[in-house]
XYZ file of C-alpha atoms in Angstrom:
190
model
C -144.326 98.393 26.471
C -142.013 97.124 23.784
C -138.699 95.490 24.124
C -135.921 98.193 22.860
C -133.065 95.511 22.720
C -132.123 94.568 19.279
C -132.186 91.274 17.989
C -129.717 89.026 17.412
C -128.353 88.254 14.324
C -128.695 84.580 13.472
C -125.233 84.928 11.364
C -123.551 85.669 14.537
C -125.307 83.668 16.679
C -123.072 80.859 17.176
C -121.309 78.387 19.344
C -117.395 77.222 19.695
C -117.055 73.883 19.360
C -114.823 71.985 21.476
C -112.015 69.089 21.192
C -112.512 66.747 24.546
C -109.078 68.422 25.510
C -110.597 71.736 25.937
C -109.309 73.233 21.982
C -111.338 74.848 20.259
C -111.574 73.023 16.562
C -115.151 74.826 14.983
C -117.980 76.849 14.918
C -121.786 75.548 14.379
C -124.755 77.824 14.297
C -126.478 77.594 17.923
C -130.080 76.328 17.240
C -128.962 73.127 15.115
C -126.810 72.370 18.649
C -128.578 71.217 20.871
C -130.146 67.937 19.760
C -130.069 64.220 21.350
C -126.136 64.164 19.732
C -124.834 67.963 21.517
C -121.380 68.458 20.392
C -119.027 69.760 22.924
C -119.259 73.220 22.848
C -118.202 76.078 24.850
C -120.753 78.039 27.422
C -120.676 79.810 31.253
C -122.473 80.024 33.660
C -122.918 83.039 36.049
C -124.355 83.758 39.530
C -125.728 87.248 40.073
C -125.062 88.260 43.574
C -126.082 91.509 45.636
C -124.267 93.954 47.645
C -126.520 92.268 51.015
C -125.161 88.642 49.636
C -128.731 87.714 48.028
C -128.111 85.557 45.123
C -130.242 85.493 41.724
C -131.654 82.631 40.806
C -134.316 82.701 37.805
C -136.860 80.120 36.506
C -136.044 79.691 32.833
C -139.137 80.383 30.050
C -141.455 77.789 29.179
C -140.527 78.185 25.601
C -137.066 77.447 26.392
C -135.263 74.040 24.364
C -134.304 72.998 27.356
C -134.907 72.702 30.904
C -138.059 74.747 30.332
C -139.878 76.237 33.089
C -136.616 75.259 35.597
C -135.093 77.076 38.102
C -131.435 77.976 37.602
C -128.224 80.216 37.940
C -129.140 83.952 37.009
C -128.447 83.317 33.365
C -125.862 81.052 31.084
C -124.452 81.368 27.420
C -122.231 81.288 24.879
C -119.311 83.257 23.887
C -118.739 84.236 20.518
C -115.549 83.831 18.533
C -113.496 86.505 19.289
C -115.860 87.708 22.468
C -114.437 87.483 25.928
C -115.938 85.560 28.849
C -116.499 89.503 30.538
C -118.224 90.532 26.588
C -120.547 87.663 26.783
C -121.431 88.106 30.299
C -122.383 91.724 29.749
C -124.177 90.848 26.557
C -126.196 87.376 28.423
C -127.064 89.677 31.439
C -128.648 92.821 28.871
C -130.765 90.284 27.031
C -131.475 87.568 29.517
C -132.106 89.869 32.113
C -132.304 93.648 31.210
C -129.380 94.282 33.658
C -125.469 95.169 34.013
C -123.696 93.437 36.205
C -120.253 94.255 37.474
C -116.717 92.411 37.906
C -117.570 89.114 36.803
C -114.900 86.780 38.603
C -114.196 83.347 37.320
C -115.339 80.779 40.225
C -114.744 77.523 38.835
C -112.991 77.703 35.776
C -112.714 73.997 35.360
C -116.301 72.990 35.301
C -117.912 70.898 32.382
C -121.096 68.555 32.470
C -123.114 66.792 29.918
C -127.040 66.182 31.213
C -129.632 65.080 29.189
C -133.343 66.879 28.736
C -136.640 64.857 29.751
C -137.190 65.521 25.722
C -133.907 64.209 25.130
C -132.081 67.072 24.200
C -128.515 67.058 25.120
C -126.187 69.678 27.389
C -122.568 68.838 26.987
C -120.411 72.273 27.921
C -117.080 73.589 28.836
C -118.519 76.082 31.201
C -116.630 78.028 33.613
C -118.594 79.925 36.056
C -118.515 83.399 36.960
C -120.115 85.525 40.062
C -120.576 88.590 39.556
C -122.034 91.893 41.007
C -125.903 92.847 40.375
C -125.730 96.802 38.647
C -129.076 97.497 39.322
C -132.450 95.280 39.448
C -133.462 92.530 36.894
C -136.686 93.465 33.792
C -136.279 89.691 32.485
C -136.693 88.923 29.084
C -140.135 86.837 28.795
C -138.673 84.559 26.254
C -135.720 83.706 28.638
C -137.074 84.136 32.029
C -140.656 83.140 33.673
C -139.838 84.223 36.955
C -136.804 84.829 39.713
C -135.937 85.109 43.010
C -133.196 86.379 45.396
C -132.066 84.199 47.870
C -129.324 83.501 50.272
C -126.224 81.094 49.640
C -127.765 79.403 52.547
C -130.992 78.902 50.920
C -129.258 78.079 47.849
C -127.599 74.953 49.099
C -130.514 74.114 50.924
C -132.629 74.431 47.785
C -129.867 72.055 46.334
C -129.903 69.157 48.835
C -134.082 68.795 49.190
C -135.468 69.249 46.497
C -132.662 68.756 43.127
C -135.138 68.297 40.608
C -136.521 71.770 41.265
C -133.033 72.874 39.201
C -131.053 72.575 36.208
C -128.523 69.627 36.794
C -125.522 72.262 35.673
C -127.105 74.662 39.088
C -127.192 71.303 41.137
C -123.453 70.159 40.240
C -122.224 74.085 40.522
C -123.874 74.716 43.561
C -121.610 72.250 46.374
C -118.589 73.724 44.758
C -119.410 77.202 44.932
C -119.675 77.035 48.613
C -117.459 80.132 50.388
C -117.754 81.877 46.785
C -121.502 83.316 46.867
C -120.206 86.193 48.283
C -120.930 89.753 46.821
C -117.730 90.414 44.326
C -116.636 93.986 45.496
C -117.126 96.666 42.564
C -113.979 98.331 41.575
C -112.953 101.732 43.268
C -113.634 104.617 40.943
């Protein structure tokens, strides 16, 4: 079977750069970013729930820059100049995971972290983070996801507080502050 979804344009893949006061001051193409010297930049994160409060939580590619072979949050990105946080969610959650997902609600609007790779590669993000309704099952894109699971919030922070260094350190740090959140977001009356 072939992957329909069309590729992304390198001219418009790109990341917002970020002053330390949250401004915005630049663009720079997304794969010279992340290097041992990450410039702040501006990402999200998002938890897929489902309607029976299972939450999605993938295991990123092996091919992936960082993290690889991790489990994480259903999917993160980047928003594009001039795309909403709701545009880039919808766009993350058709090519990450072959999915819509419904009423993404901001969670922690606040959060931000800088972690650095076992390679060395360098995370530093403004990156609010979103939950948002599950429109269907997950067909995961190969070269962004090896694998995922639904679990409970429960399991979640569980997951969290035994065994950390099963996760991305953006998923461990999100996690504790998420707690009461996890919940399914209710899909807007027709």
């Amino acid at each position: 079977m072939t992957d329909s979804r069309p590729a992304q344009s390198t001219a418009e893949d790109h990341v917002i750069l970020m002053e330390a006061d949250g401004t915005p001051c630049g663009l720079a193409p997304r794969a010279t970013v992340h290097t041992p010297h990450t410039p702040l930049h501006l990402a999200f994160s998002c938890y897929v729930v489902r309607e029976d409060g299972l939450v999605l939580l993938t295991r990123r590619a092996l091919t992936k820059r960082t993290w690889p072979g991790v489990w994480t949050n259903s999917f993160c990105g980047h928003p594009r100049q001039g795309e909403s946080f709701p545009e880039a969610i919808a766009r993350h959650a058709r090519h990450e995971l072959g999915m819509s997902v419904l009423t993404p609600e901001e969670a922690l609007p606040a959060f931000r972290y800088r972690a650095v790779d076992a390679s060395g590669i360098v995370e530093n993000e403004i990156c609010p983070v979103f939950v948002a309704l599950a429109d269907g099952d997950p067909a995961p894109n190969p070269a962004e996801v090896m694998d995922l699971r639904w679990v409970s919030p429960m399991e979640l922070t569980s997951l969290v507080e035994l065994s950390p260094w099963t996760l991305s350190p953006w998923t461990v740090s999100q996690v504790p502050q998420l707690r009461g959140l996890l919940e399914p977001v209710p899909a807007s009356a027709p």
